[in-house]
Coordinates of C-alpha atoms and ligand atoms in Angstrom, one line a residue:
M1 CA -6.6 15.8 24.1
T2 CA -5.9 19.3 25.4
D3 CA -8.1 22.4 25.0
K4 CA -5.5 24.6 23.4
H5 CA -6.8 26.8 20.6
Y6 CA -5.5 28.7 17.6
T7 CA -7.3 31.9 16.7
L8 CA -8.2 32.7 13.1
I9 CA -9.2 36.2 12.2
D10 CA -11.1 37.0 9.0
P11 CA -9.1 40.0 7.4
E12 CA -12.3 41.6 6.0
S13 CA -14.9 41.2 8.7
G14 CA -12.6 40.8 11.7
A15 CA -14.6 37.8 12.7
E16 CA -12.6 35.4 14.9
L17 CA -12.7 31.6 15.1
Q18 CA -11.1 29.5 17.7
L19 CA -9.6 26.3 16.2
K20 CA -9.3 23.6 18.8
R21 CA -5.9 21.8 18.8
Y22 CA -5.7 18.1 19.5
D23 CA -2.4 16.6 20.7
P24 CA -1.6 13.0 19.7
T25 CA 0.3 10.2 21.3
L26 CA 3.0 10.6 18.7
G27 CA 3.6 13.2 15.9
P28 CA 2.1 16.6 15.0
S29 CA -0.9 18.1 16.7
V30 CA -4.0 18.8 14.5
L31 CA -6.4 21.7 14.3
D32 CA -10.2 21.0 14.1
I33 CA -11.4 23.2 11.2
G34 CA -14.9 21.6 11.2
A35 CA -16.6 25.0 12.1
L36 CA -14.5 27.0 9.6
Y37 CA -17.0 27.2 6.7
G38 CA -20.0 27.7 8.9
K39 CA -18.3 30.5 10.9
L40 CA -16.0 32.2 8.3
G41 CA -17.5 31.0 5.0
V42 CA -14.1 29.6 3.7
F43 CA -12.6 26.2 3.1
T44 CA -9.0 25.1 3.6
H45 CA -7.2 24.2 0.4
D46 CA -4.7 21.3 0.4
P47 CA -4.5 19.4 -2.9
G48 CA -3.0 16.0 -2.3
F49 CA -3.8 16.3 1.4
G50 CA -0.1 16.9 2.3
A51 CA -1.0 18.7 5.5
T52 CA -4.4 17.4 6.2
S53 CA -5.5 14.9 8.9
C54 CA -8.5 12.9 7.6
C55 CA -9.2 10.8 10.7
E56 CA -8.1 9.7 14.1
S57 CA -6.3 6.4 14.0
N58 CA -4.5 4.1 16.5
I59 CA -2.9 1.7 14.0
T60 CA 0.3 3.1 12.4
F61 CA 2.6 6.1 13.0
I62 CA 5.3 7.4 10.6
D63 CA 7.8 10.1 11.5
G64 CA 9.0 11.2 8.0
E65 CA 11.8 13.4 9.4
K66 CA 13.4 10.6 11.5
G67 CA 12.5 7.7 9.2
V68 CA 10.4 6.0 11.9
L69 CA 7.6 3.5 11.3
V70 CA 5.6 1.8 14.1
Y71 CA 2.7 -0.6 14.0
R72 CA 0.5 -0.2 17.1
G73 CA 3.6 1.3 18.8
Y74 CA 6.1 -1.4 17.9
P75 CA 9.1 -0.2 15.7
I76 CA 9.2 -1.9 12.3
E77 CA 12.8 -2.9 12.9
Q78 CA 11.8 -5.0 15.9
L79 CA 8.8 -6.5 14.2
A80 CA 10.9 -7.4 11.1
E81 CA 13.5 -9.1 13.3
H82 CA 11.3 -10.9 15.8
S83 CA 7.7 -11.2 14.4
S84 CA 6.0 -13.0 11.6
F85 CA 3.5 -11.7 9.0
I86 CA 0.6 -13.6 10.5
E87 CA 1.4 -12.2 14.0
V88 CA 1.7 -8.7 12.5
C89 CA -1.8 -9.2 10.9
Y90 CA -3.2 -10.0 14.4
L91 CA -1.4 -7.0 15.9
L92 CA -2.7 -4.6 13.2
L93 CA -6.3 -6.0 13.5
H94 CA -6.5 -6.2 17.3
G95 CA -4.0 -3.6 18.6
E96 CA -2.0 -6.0 20.8
L97 CA 0.5 -8.8 20.2
P98 CA -1.3 -12.1 20.5
T99 CA -0.8 -14.7 23.3
P100 CA 0.3 -18.1 22.0
A101 CA -3.3 -19.3 22.1
Q102 CA -4.6 -16.2 20.3
L103 CA -2.0 -16.6 17.6
A104 CA -2.7 -20.3 17.2
A105 CA -6.5 -19.6 16.8
F106 CA -5.9 -16.7 14.4
D107 CA -3.5 -18.7 12.3
E108 CA -5.9 -21.7 12.2
S109 CA -8.7 -19.4 11.1
I110 CA -6.7 -17.9 8.3
R111 CA -5.4 -21.3 7.1
T112 CA -9.0 -22.7 6.9
H113 CA -10.3 -19.7 4.9
T114 CA -7.8 -19.8 2.0
M115 CA -10.0 -21.5 -0.6
I116 CA -12.2 -19.3 -2.9
N117 CA -15.6 -20.3 -4.3
E118 CA -15.0 -22.6 -7.2
T119 CA -17.3 -20.4 -9.4
L120 CA -15.2 -17.4 -8.5
L121 CA -12.1 -19.3 -9.7
R122 CA -13.7 -19.7 -13.1
F123 CA -13.8 -15.9 -13.4
F124 CA -10.2 -16.0 -14.4
N125 CA -11.1 -17.9 -17.6
G126 CA -12.8 -14.7 -18.7
F127 CA -9.5 -12.8 -18.9
H128 CA -7.1 -13.0 -21.8
H129 CA -3.9 -14.9 -20.7
D130 CA -1.9 -11.6 -21.1
A131 CA -4.2 -9.5 -18.8
H132 CA -2.2 -7.7 -16.2
P133 CA -2.4 -9.7 -13.0
M134 CA -3.5 -6.5 -11.1
A135 CA -6.4 -6.2 -13.5
M136 CA -7.5 -9.7 -12.7
V137 CA -7.0 -9.4 -8.9
T138 CA -8.9 -6.1 -8.9
G139 CA -11.8 -7.6 -10.8
V140 CA -12.0 -10.8 -8.8
V141 CA -11.8 -9.1 -5.4
A142 CA -14.6 -6.7 -6.4
S143 CA -16.6 -9.8 -7.3
M144 CA -16.2 -11.3 -3.9
S145 CA -19.2 -9.4 -2.6
A146 CA -21.3 -11.4 -5.1
F147 CA -20.3 -14.6 -3.3
Y148 CA -19.8 -13.8 0.4
H149 CA -23.2 -12.2 1.2
D150 CA -23.1 -13.6 4.7
S151 CA -20.3 -11.3 5.8
T152 CA -21.3 -7.9 4.4
N153 CA -23.4 -6.6 7.3
I154 CA -20.9 -3.9 8.3
S155 CA -22.7 -3.0 11.5
D156 CA -22.2 -6.5 12.9
P157 CA -18.7 -6.9 14.5
A158 CA -19.0 -10.7 13.9
D159 CA -19.5 -10.1 10.2
R160 CA -16.7 -7.6 10.1
E161 CA -14.3 -10.3 11.6
V162 CA -15.5 -13.0 9.2
F163 CA -14.8 -10.5 6.3
A164 CA -11.4 -9.7 7.7
H165 CA -10.3 -13.3 8.0
R166 CA -11.7 -14.2 4.6
M167 CA -10.0 -11.2 2.9
I168 CA -6.6 -11.8 4.4
A169 CA -6.8 -15.6 3.8
K170 CA -8.0 -15.5 0.2
I171 CA -6.0 -12.7 -1.3
P172 CA -2.9 -15.0 -1.8
T173 CA -5.1 -17.6 -3.5
I174 CA -6.6 -15.0 -5.8
A175 CA -3.1 -13.6 -6.5
A176 CA -1.6 -17.0 -7.3
A177 CA -4.6 -17.9 -9.5
A178 CA -4.0 -14.7 -11.5
Y179 CA -0.4 -15.7 -12.0
K180 CA -1.3 -19.3 -13.0
H181 CA -3.9 -18.0 -15.5
S182 CA -1.2 -15.7 -17.1
L183 CA 1.0 -18.8 -17.5
G184 CA -1.8 -21.0 -18.9
Q185 CA -1.0 -23.4 -16.0
P186 CA -3.6 -25.1 -13.8
F187 CA -4.5 -23.4 -10.5
V188 CA -2.8 -24.9 -7.4
Y189 CA -5.2 -25.1 -4.5
P190 CA -4.1 -23.9 -1.0
K191 CA -3.0 -26.4 1.6
N192 CA -4.1 -25.9 5.2
D193 CA -1.0 -27.5 6.5
L194 CA 1.2 -24.8 5.1
S195 CA 2.1 -21.4 6.6
Y196 CA 0.8 -18.2 5.0
C197 CA 3.8 -17.5 2.9
A198 CA 4.7 -21.2 2.2
N199 CA 1.2 -21.7 0.9
L200 CA 1.6 -18.7 -1.4
V201 CA 5.0 -20.0 -2.7
N202 CA 3.4 -23.4 -3.4
M203 CA 0.4 -21.9 -5.2
L204 CA 2.7 -19.7 -7.3
F205 CA 5.3 -22.3 -8.3
A206 CA 4.0 -25.9 -7.8
V207 CA 2.6 -27.8 -10.9
P208 CA 0.5 -31.0 -10.8
S209 CA 2.9 -32.9 -12.9
E210 CA 5.7 -33.1 -10.3
S211 CA 6.4 -32.6 -6.7
Y212 CA 7.6 -29.1 -5.7
E213 CA 10.0 -28.3 -2.9
I214 CA 9.3 -25.0 -1.2
K215 CA 12.5 -23.0 -0.7
P216 CA 12.8 -21.8 2.9
I217 CA 14.6 -18.5 1.8
A218 CA 11.5 -17.7 -0.4
V219 CA 9.2 -18.1 2.6
E220 CA 11.5 -16.1 4.9
A221 CA 11.9 -13.3 2.3
L222 CA 8.2 -13.0 1.6
D223 CA 7.3 -13.1 5.3
L224 CA 9.7 -10.2 5.9
L225 CA 8.5 -8.2 2.8
F226 CA 4.9 -8.7 3.8
I227 CA 5.6 -7.4 7.4
L228 CA 7.2 -4.3 5.9
H229 CA 4.4 -3.7 3.4
A230 CA 1.5 -4.5 5.8
D231 CA 0.5 -0.9 6.6
H232 CA 1.6 2.7 6.2
E233 CA -1.1 5.0 7.8
Q234 CA -3.1 7.1 5.4
N235 CA -1.3 6.4 2.2
C236 CA -3.1 6.8 -1.1
S237 CA -4.7 3.3 -1.3
T238 CA -5.6 3.1 2.4
S239 CA -7.2 6.6 2.2
T240 CA -9.1 5.2 -0.9
V241 CA -10.4 2.3 1.1
R242 CA -11.5 4.6 3.9
L243 CA -13.2 7.0 1.5
A244 CA -15.0 4.2 -0.4
G245 CA -15.9 2.4 2.8
S246 CA -17.3 5.7 4.3
S247 CA -20.3 5.4 1.9
G248 CA -21.3 2.1 3.6
T249 CA -20.4 0.0 0.6
N250 CA -19.6 -3.7 1.2
P251 CA -16.0 -4.2 2.4
Y252 CA -14.9 -6.3 -0.6
S253 CA -15.7 -3.3 -2.9
A254 CA -13.8 -1.0 -0.6
I255 CA -10.7 -3.2 -0.7
A256 CA -11.0 -3.5 -4.5
A257 CA -10.9 0.3 -4.7
G258 CA -7.7 0.2 -2.6
I259 CA -6.2 -2.3 -5.0
S260 CA -7.0 0.0 -7.9
A261 CA -5.3 2.9 -6.2
L262 CA -2.2 0.9 -5.3
W263 CA -1.7 0.0 -9.0
G264 CA -0.5 3.5 -9.9
P265 CA 3.3 3.9 -10.6
A266 CA 3.4 6.8 -8.1
H267 CA 2.3 4.3 -5.4
G268 CA 2.5 0.5 -5.3
G269 CA 3.1 0.2 -9.0
A270 CA 6.6 1.7 -8.4
N271 CA 8.2 -1.7 -7.6
E272 CA 7.4 -2.9 -11.1
A273 CA 8.6 0.5 -12.5
V274 CA 11.9 0.3 -10.6
I275 CA 12.9 -3.0 -12.3
N276 CA 11.8 -1.7 -15.7
M277 CA 13.9 1.4 -15.0
L278 CA 17.0 -0.6 -13.9
E279 CA 16.7 -2.8 -17.0
E280 CA 16.4 0.4 -19.2
I281 CA 19.5 1.9 -17.5
G282 CA 21.3 -1.4 -18.3
D283 CA 24.7 -0.7 -16.7
A284 CA 26.4 1.8 -14.4
S285 CA 27.8 3.9 -17.3
Q286 CA 24.3 5.0 -18.1
I287 CA 23.3 6.1 -14.5
G288 CA 24.5 9.7 -15.0
K289 CA 22.2 10.1 -18.0
Y290 CA 19.2 8.9 -16.1
I291 CA 19.9 11.0 -13.0
A292 CA 20.1 14.0 -15.4
K293 CA 16.7 13.0 -16.9
A294 CA 15.2 12.7 -13.4
K295 CA 16.4 16.3 -12.6
D296 CA 15.2 17.7 -15.9
K297 CA 12.0 19.6 -15.3
N298 CA 11.0 19.2 -18.9
D299 CA 11.5 15.4 -18.7
P300 CA 8.6 13.4 -17.1
F301 CA 11.1 10.7 -16.1
R302 CA 11.4 10.2 -12.4
L303 CA 13.8 8.0 -10.5
M304 CA 11.3 5.2 -9.6
G305 CA 11.7 3.9 -6.0
F306 CA 13.0 7.3 -4.9
G307 CA 11.2 10.0 -2.9
H308 CA 8.2 9.9 -0.6
R309 CA 5.4 12.1 0.5
V310 CA 6.2 11.6 4.1
Y311 CA 9.7 10.2 4.5
K312 CA 12.1 13.1 4.0
N313 CA 14.8 10.8 5.3
Y314 CA 15.6 7.2 4.6
D315 CA 12.5 4.9 4.4
P316 CA 13.3 2.4 7.2
R317 CA 11.8 -0.4 5.1
A318 CA 14.2 0.2 2.3
T319 CA 17.2 -0.3 4.7
I320 CA 15.8 -3.7 5.9
I321 CA 14.9 -4.8 2.4
R322 CA 18.4 -4.0 1.0
K323 CA 19.9 -6.3 3.7
M324 CA 17.5 -9.1 2.7
C325 CA 18.4 -8.6 -1.0
H326 CA 22.0 -9.7 -0.2
R327 CA 20.8 -12.7 1.7
V328 CA 18.4 -13.8 -1.0
L329 CA 21.0 -13.4 -3.8
E330 CA 23.5 -15.4 -1.8
T331 CA 21.0 -18.3 -1.9
V332 CA 19.0 -17.9 -5.1
G333 CA 18.8 -15.8 -8.2
Q334 CA 22.5 -14.9 -8.5
E335 CA 21.9 -13.8 -12.0
N336 CA 20.0 -10.9 -10.5
A337 CA 23.1 -9.7 -8.6
V338 CA 23.8 -7.3 -11.5
L339 CA 20.5 -5.6 -10.8
L340 CA 21.3 -5.2 -7.2
E341 CA 24.8 -3.8 -8.0
L342 CA 23.2 -1.3 -10.4
A343 CA 20.6 -0.3 -7.8
V344 CA 23.3 0.2 -5.1
E345 CA 25.4 2.3 -7.5
L346 CA 22.4 4.3 -8.6
E347 CA 21.5 5.0 -4.9
Q348 CA 25.0 6.0 -4.1
L349 CA 25.3 8.4 -7.0
A350 CA 21.8 9.9 -6.5
L351 CA 22.4 10.5 -2.8
K352 CA 25.5 12.5 -3.6
D353 CA 23.6 14.7 -6.0
E354 CA 22.6 18.2 -4.8
Y355 CA 19.1 17.8 -6.4
F356 CA 18.2 14.7 -4.4
I357 CA 19.9 16.0 -1.3
E358 CA 18.0 19.4 -1.5
K359 CA 14.7 17.7 -2.2
N360 CA 15.2 15.0 0.5
L361 CA 14.7 12.2 -2.0
Y362 CA 15.8 8.8 -0.7
P363 CA 15.1 5.2 -1.7
N364 CA 11.6 4.1 -0.6
V365 CA 10.1 0.7 0.1
D366 CA 9.8 0.0 -3.7
F367 CA 13.4 0.6 -4.6
Y368 CA 14.8 -2.8 -3.6
S369 CA 11.8 -5.1 -3.2
G370 CA 11.5 -6.0 -6.8
I371 CA 15.1 -7.4 -6.8
I372 CA 14.0 -9.9 -4.2
Y373 CA 10.8 -10.8 -6.1
R374 CA 12.8 -11.2 -9.3
A375 CA 15.4 -13.4 -7.6
L376 CA 12.6 -15.6 -6.2
G377 CA 11.3 -16.1 -9.8
I378 CA 8.3 -13.8 -9.5
P379 CA 7.7 -11.8 -12.7
T380 CA 7.7 -8.0 -12.7
S381 CA 4.0 -7.9 -13.6
M382 CA 3.3 -9.7 -10.3
F383 CA 5.2 -7.2 -8.1
T384 CA 2.4 -4.9 -7.3
V385 CA 0.1 -7.9 -6.7
M386 CA 2.6 -9.0 -4.0
F387 CA 2.4 -5.5 -2.5
A388 CA -1.4 -5.8 -2.5
I389 CA -1.3 -9.2 -0.7
A390 CA 0.7 -7.6 2.2
R391 CA -1.3 -4.3 2.3
T392 CA -4.6 -6.1 2.5
V393 CA -4.3 -6.5 6.3
G394 CA -3.6 -2.7 6.6
W395 CA -6.6 -1.8 4.4
V396 CA -8.8 -4.2 6.4
A397 CA -7.6 -2.8 9.8
H398 CA -8.2 0.8 8.7
W399 CA -11.6 -0.1 7.2
Q400 CA -12.6 -1.8 10.5
E401 CA -11.4 1.2 12.5
M402 CA -13.4 3.6 10.4
V403 CA -16.6 1.5 10.4
A404 CA -16.4 1.0 14.2
D405 CA -15.8 4.8 14.8
P406 CA -19.2 6.3 15.9
K407 CA -17.9 9.7 14.6
S408 CA -17.3 8.3 11.1
R409 CA -19.3 9.9 8.3
I410 CA -19.2 9.8 4.5
G411 CA -16.1 11.5 3.1
R412 CA -17.0 14.5 1.0
P413 CA -14.2 17.0 0.3
R414 CA -14.9 20.5 -1.1
Q415 CA -13.0 22.5 -3.8
L416 CA -11.7 25.8 -5.1
Y417 CA -13.9 26.4 -8.1
N418 CA -12.3 28.3 -11.0
G419 CA -14.7 27.3 -13.7
P420 CA -17.0 29.7 -15.7
G421 CA -19.2 32.1 -13.8
L422 CA -23.0 31.7 -14.0
R423 CA -24.3 32.1 -17.6
D424 CA -27.5 31.3 -19.5
Y425 CA -28.0 28.5 -22.0
A426 CA -27.5 29.6 -25.7
P427 CA -29.7 27.9 -28.3
I428 CA -27.5 26.2 -30.9
N429 CA -28.5 28.7 -33.6
K430 CA -27.2 31.5 -31.4
R431 CA -23.7 30.0 -30.9
D432 CA -20.8 31.3 -32.9
Ligands
LIG501 C1 4.7 4.1 -2.0 O1 2.3 7.2 1.0 C2 2.8 6.1 1.2 O2 3.1 5.8 2.4 C3 3.2 5.2 0.1 C4 3.9 3.9 0.4 C5 3.2 3.0 1.2 O3 3.8 2.1 1.9 O4 1.9 3.0 1.1 O5 5.1 4.3 1.1 C6 4.3 3.2 -0.9 O6 3.9 4.5 -2.7 C7 6.2 4.6 -2.1 C8 6.4 5.6 -3.2 C9 6.6 4.9 -4.5 N1 6.6 5.8 -5.7 C10 7.8 6.0 -6.3 O7 8.8 5.5 -6.0 C11 7.6 6.9 -7.6 C12 8.7 7.9 -7.7 N2 8.5 8.9 -6.6 C13 7.7 10.0 -6.8 O8 6.9 10.1 -7.9 C14 7.4 10.9 -5.6 O9 8.5 11.0 -4.9 C15 6.2 10.5 -4.8 C16 5.0 10.3 -5.6 C17 6.5 9.2 -4.1 C18 6.0 11.6 -3.7 O10 5.6 12.7 -4.4 P1 5.2 14.1 -3.7 O11 5.3 13.9 -2.2 O12 3.9 14.5 -4.3 O13 6.4 15.0 -4.0 P2 6.4 15.8 -5.3 O14 6.0 15.0 -6.5 O15 5.8 17.1 -5.0 O16 8.0 16.0 -5.4 C19 8.7 17.0 -4.7 C20 9.8 17.4 -5.6 C21 9.3 17.8 -7.0 O17 10.2 18.7 -7.6 P3 9.8 20.3 -7.5 O18 8.5 20.4 -8.3 O19 9.6 20.7 -6.1 O20 10.9 21.0 -8.3 O21 10.7 16.3 -5.8 C22 10.7 15.9 -7.1 C23 9.5 16.5 -7.8 O22 9.7 16.7 -9.2 N3 10.7 14.4 -7.1 C24 11.4 13.7 -7.9 C25 11.1 12.4 -7.5 N4 10.2 12.4 -6.5 C26 10.0 13.7 -6.3 N5 12.3 13.9 -8.9 C27 12.9 12.9 -9.5 N6 12.7 11.6 -9.1 C28 11.8 11.3 -8.2 N7 11.5 10.0 -7.8

């Protein structure tokens, strides 16, 4: 941290305020405006927090101009090529890549925490079979605090670790149970001898009436997708987890708040919206019509899976996922090749269009991921649930970082009020 300052001068009073500049390891410096209101009586105004740093973090860094994403300093391309999701979970939580012994112990702990309380499993019977899986997952995760009282003392590091392992271990079980309930099929219990993604595939697709053979490509593809979706600095859902957690609420409720935020089509719900959009477009001859709709200010339609608040270049995750699409379709789900061809054609036409070029709109992480999920036999309604499984470790890592930060305090933004000025109550017989 340097002691460089920016000087702010009040145009009316001439009062000056020195804003301290903090320089980071990577990325833009920040200005501390904490004294602004007290000294000059004004707030900053930044709807959507596009230019506002809300915290100090050591977890993930994104360079939107260069299309760079690093977890704890490691480029996403290297982690995607050499690591595993369970190892990335350890890295995000602990800040360093694990030794073989640390990885084995962490993996064992996650494998042995995958079951959920049997009573919690019965919660699913309270949902209609056609409830959206995200609604079921949100509700059941929020209910976890009613079952796991012994890991909600947020001031105890040991409790925080128990929560972290339970949350990461149980989210696939909850996700798979939501899917099975929507099918009217019996729940499939986790197996401790299966890896994280193999366990999920088994819980999603196995049935008690016959043996089920787990496809290696499904495990490999999910492991890669989960690495790519694991964290993304202060995105909407992670910021929601931090804000909810800043009140001191139990961690399961903070994660449930994050799941709710992720569901939106502008955020994690986009992967579901991309497939719905591609199916609505139908074939390449219709692409021009939809690109025109996306450019039409009077049309609410947006090209789902395109654009990003931070990336004004290619989302590095989309590049990696597109390659995996080809690999998966070579092995399974050939009937979805038409969706991939349509997506590639749509991308090529959009990226040649002045509107998308001028606004720096590129495919994001959600543009291709749904094609893989569809090819693996996962229904569109489960796509955002898959995103939530992966992002749970990111939410947990940020929650832990916030709770452990001695400078952390309850989040409470201010506003620019443009409502009515002060006025007196009018008795009802005096109102016109
Ligand atoms: C994720 O933050 C994260 O890190 C999120 C995420 C993560 O890992 O956590 O990366 C995951 O949420 C990816 C984004 C998934 N969402 C979508 O694919 C939905 C479609 N994209 C958009 O709705 C939009 O691009 C956002 C929400 C992603 C970003 O919106 P911004 O930053 O608020 O940008 P904006 O809405 O102000 O758009 C800037 C301009 C606008 O035009 P003008 O008003 O300047 O004329 O670009 C236009 C927008 O109309 N625009 C689009 C567009 N996205 C932006 N026009 C057509 N199609 C689009 N997809």
